[in-house]
């Protein structure tokens, strides 16, 4: 799917989120990446084979008292 001079990571690669956006829809909360991954604003993902990656936000830093 990726036609860039330097290929983007595949949908099965751990760094799949580094692929270039081809159809961003921030108003709807999702972006299609050139490797076929649908990336959602909550950090969840839908892979081209139908697999789901649950949201994986980083931990919230502790609030200083």
Short mmCIF file of N, CA and C in Angstrom, two decimals:
data_model
loop_
_atom_site.label_atom_id
_atom_site.label_comp_id
_atom_site.label_asym_id
_atom_site.label_seq_id
_atom_site.Cartn_x
_atom_site.Cartn_y
_atom_site.Cartn_z
N UNK A 1 0.83 -1.20 0.00
CA UNK A 1 0.00 0.00 0.00
C UNK A 1 0.87 1.26 0.00
N UNK A 2 1.99 1.22 0.70
CA UNK A 2 2.87 2.38 0.82
C UNK A 2 3.71 2.56 -0.44
N UNK A 3 3.68 3.76 -0.99
CA UNK A 3 4.43 4.03 -2.21
C UNK A 3 5.50 5.10 -2.00
N UNK A 4 5.87 5.36 -0.75
CA UNK A 4 6.88 6.36 -0.44
C UNK A 4 8.27 5.82 -0.75
N UNK A 5 9.25 6.70 -1.03
CA UNK A 5 10.61 6.24 -1.31
C UNK A 5 11.17 5.38 -0.17
N UNK A 6 10.93 5.78 1.05
CA UNK A 6 11.29 4.97 2.21
C UNK A 6 10.00 4.34 2.71
N UNK A 7 9.86 3.02 2.58
CA UNK A 7 8.58 2.40 2.95
C UNK A 7 8.23 2.60 4.43
N UNK A 8 6.96 2.74 4.67
CA UNK A 8 6.47 2.87 6.05
C UNK A 8 6.44 1.49 6.69
N UNK A 9 6.41 1.45 8.02
CA UNK A 9 6.32 0.16 8.70
C UNK A 9 5.02 -0.57 8.33
N UNK A 10 5.09 -1.87 8.29
CA UNK A 10 3.90 -2.66 7.95
C UNK A 10 2.88 -2.61 9.08
N UNK A 11 1.69 -3.06 8.79
CA UNK A 11 0.62 -3.06 9.79
C UNK A 11 0.93 -4.02 10.93
N UNK A 12 1.81 -5.00 10.71
CA UNK A 12 2.16 -5.97 11.74
C UNK A 12 3.40 -5.57 12.53
N UNK A 13 4.02 -4.48 12.15
CA UNK A 13 5.23 -4.01 12.82
C UNK A 13 4.89 -3.29 14.12
N UNK A 14 5.74 -3.42 15.14
CA UNK A 14 5.48 -2.72 16.41
C UNK A 14 5.41 -1.20 16.26
N UNK A 15 6.09 -0.64 15.25
CA UNK A 15 6.06 0.81 15.04
C UNK A 15 5.10 1.21 13.93
N UNK A 16 4.01 0.44 13.75
CA UNK A 16 3.03 0.68 12.68
C UNK A 16 2.42 2.07 12.71
N UNK A 17 2.37 2.71 13.90
CA UNK A 17 1.78 4.04 14.02
C UNK A 17 2.65 5.12 13.37
N UNK A 18 3.89 4.78 13.00
CA UNK A 18 4.78 5.75 12.36
C UNK A 18 4.51 5.89 10.86
N UNK A 19 3.59 5.09 10.32
CA UNK A 19 3.25 5.20 8.90
C UNK A 19 2.60 6.56 8.62
N UNK A 20 2.71 7.00 7.38
CA UNK A 20 2.17 8.30 7.00
C UNK A 20 0.64 8.27 6.90
N UNK A 21 -0.01 9.33 7.40
CA UNK A 21 -1.47 9.43 7.25
C UNK A 21 -1.85 9.67 5.80
N UNK A 22 -2.86 8.95 5.32
CA UNK A 22 -3.35 9.18 3.96
C UNK A 22 -4.77 9.73 3.96
N UNK A 23 -5.50 9.53 5.05
CA UNK A 23 -6.87 10.06 5.15
C UNK A 23 -7.15 10.44 6.60
N UNK A 24 -6.68 11.62 7.01
CA UNK A 24 -6.96 12.04 8.39
C UNK A 24 -8.39 12.59 8.52
N UNK A 25 -9.07 12.19 9.56
CA UNK A 25 -10.42 12.66 9.84
C UNK A 25 -10.53 12.98 11.34
N UNK A 26 -9.82 14.02 11.79
CA UNK A 26 -9.83 14.34 13.22
C UNK A 26 -11.21 14.70 13.74
N UNK A 27 -12.07 15.23 12.88
CA UNK A 27 -13.42 15.58 13.30
C UNK A 27 -14.24 14.32 13.64
N UNK A 28 -13.81 13.18 13.09
CA UNK A 28 -14.48 11.91 13.38
C UNK A 28 -13.67 11.04 14.33
N UNK A 29 -12.47 11.48 14.65
CA UNK A 29 -11.64 10.77 15.62
C UNK A 29 -10.80 9.62 15.08
N UNK A 30 -10.51 9.61 13.76
CA UNK A 30 -9.69 8.54 13.22
C UNK A 30 -8.85 9.02 12.06
N UNK A 31 -7.81 8.23 11.77
CA UNK A 31 -6.91 8.50 10.65
C UNK A 31 -6.56 7.17 9.99
N UNK A 32 -6.60 7.12 8.66
CA UNK A 32 -6.15 5.95 7.92
C UNK A 32 -4.68 6.17 7.59
N UNK A 33 -3.85 5.21 7.95
CA UNK A 33 -2.42 5.28 7.65
C UNK A 33 -2.14 4.52 6.36
N UNK A 34 -1.01 4.82 5.72
CA UNK A 34 -0.71 4.22 4.42
C UNK A 34 -0.48 2.71 4.50
N UNK A 35 -0.28 2.17 5.69
CA UNK A 35 -0.13 0.73 5.82
C UNK A 35 -1.47 0.04 6.07
N UNK A 36 -2.57 0.78 5.97
CA UNK A 36 -3.90 0.21 6.10
C UNK A 36 -4.46 0.20 7.50
N UNK A 37 -3.70 0.73 8.46
CA UNK A 37 -4.15 0.77 9.85
C UNK A 37 -5.07 1.96 10.07
N UNK A 38 -6.20 1.72 10.74
CA UNK A 38 -7.06 2.81 11.19
C UNK A 38 -6.64 3.13 12.62
N UNK A 39 -6.17 4.35 12.81
CA UNK A 39 -5.70 4.80 14.11
C UNK A 39 -6.75 5.73 14.70
N UNK A 40 -7.24 5.41 15.89
CA UNK A 40 -8.29 6.20 16.53
C UNK A 40 -7.68 7.15 17.55
N UNK A 41 -8.38 8.25 17.83
CA UNK A 41 -7.84 9.28 18.72
C UNK A 41 -7.62 8.77 20.14
N UNK A 42 -8.29 7.70 20.54
CA UNK A 42 -8.07 7.15 21.88
C UNK A 42 -6.88 6.19 21.90
N UNK A 43 -6.12 6.11 20.82
CA UNK A 43 -4.93 5.29 20.57
C UNK A 43 -5.27 3.84 20.27
N UNK A 44 -6.54 3.50 20.12
CA UNK A 44 -6.90 2.17 19.65
C UNK A 44 -6.63 2.07 18.16
N UNK A 45 -6.54 0.84 17.66
CA UNK A 45 -6.22 0.63 16.25
C UNK A 45 -7.03 -0.52 15.69
N UNK A 46 -7.35 -0.43 14.41
CA UNK A 46 -7.97 -1.52 13.67
C UNK A 46 -7.01 -1.86 12.53
N UNK A 47 -6.51 -3.09 12.53
CA UNK A 47 -5.54 -3.51 11.53
C UNK A 47 -6.26 -4.00 10.28
N UNK A 48 -5.58 -4.02 9.13
CA UNK A 48 -6.22 -4.43 7.88
C UNK A 48 -6.82 -5.83 7.92
N UNK A 49 -6.29 -6.71 8.75
CA UNK A 49 -6.82 -8.08 8.83
C UNK A 49 -8.02 -8.19 9.77
N UNK A 50 -8.46 -7.05 10.34
CA UNK A 50 -9.60 -7.03 11.24
C UNK A 50 -9.22 -7.14 12.71
N UNK A 51 -7.93 -7.32 13.01
CA UNK A 51 -7.48 -7.39 14.39
C UNK A 51 -7.64 -6.04 15.06
N UNK A 52 -7.89 -6.07 16.36
CA UNK A 52 -8.07 -4.85 17.13
C UNK A 52 -6.92 -4.71 18.12
N UNK A 53 -6.37 -3.51 18.20
CA UNK A 53 -5.37 -3.18 19.21
C UNK A 53 -6.08 -2.24 20.18
N UNK A 54 -6.16 -2.64 21.43
CA UNK A 54 -6.84 -1.83 22.44
C UNK A 54 -6.10 -0.51 22.66
N UNK A 55 -6.81 0.53 23.09
CA UNK A 55 -6.14 1.81 23.40
C UNK A 55 -4.98 1.58 24.36
N UNK A 56 -3.90 2.30 24.12
CA UNK A 56 -2.68 2.11 24.91
C UNK A 56 -2.03 3.44 25.24
N UNK A 57 -2.82 4.30 25.84
CA UNK A 57 -2.29 5.60 26.25
C UNK A 57 -1.23 5.40 27.31
N UNK A 58 -0.30 6.35 27.37
CA UNK A 58 0.72 6.32 28.41
C UNK A 58 0.11 6.59 29.77
N UNK A 59 0.86 6.29 30.80
CA UNK A 59 0.39 6.55 32.15
C UNK A 59 0.35 8.05 32.41
N UNK A 60 -0.61 8.48 33.18
CA UNK A 60 -0.73 9.89 33.55
C UNK A 60 0.29 10.19 34.63
N UNK A 61 1.08 11.25 34.46
CA UNK A 61 2.07 11.57 35.49
C UNK A 61 1.37 11.95 36.80
N UNK A 62 2.06 11.67 37.89
CA UNK A 62 1.52 11.99 39.21
C UNK A 62 1.39 13.51 39.35
N UNK A 63 0.35 13.94 40.02
CA UNK A 63 0.11 15.37 40.22
C UNK A 63 0.87 15.79 41.49
N UNK A 64 1.63 16.87 41.37
CA UNK A 64 2.38 17.37 42.53
C UNK A 64 1.42 17.95 43.56
N UNK A 65 1.67 17.65 44.80
CA UNK A 65 0.79 18.14 45.87
C UNK A 65 1.12 19.54 46.27
#
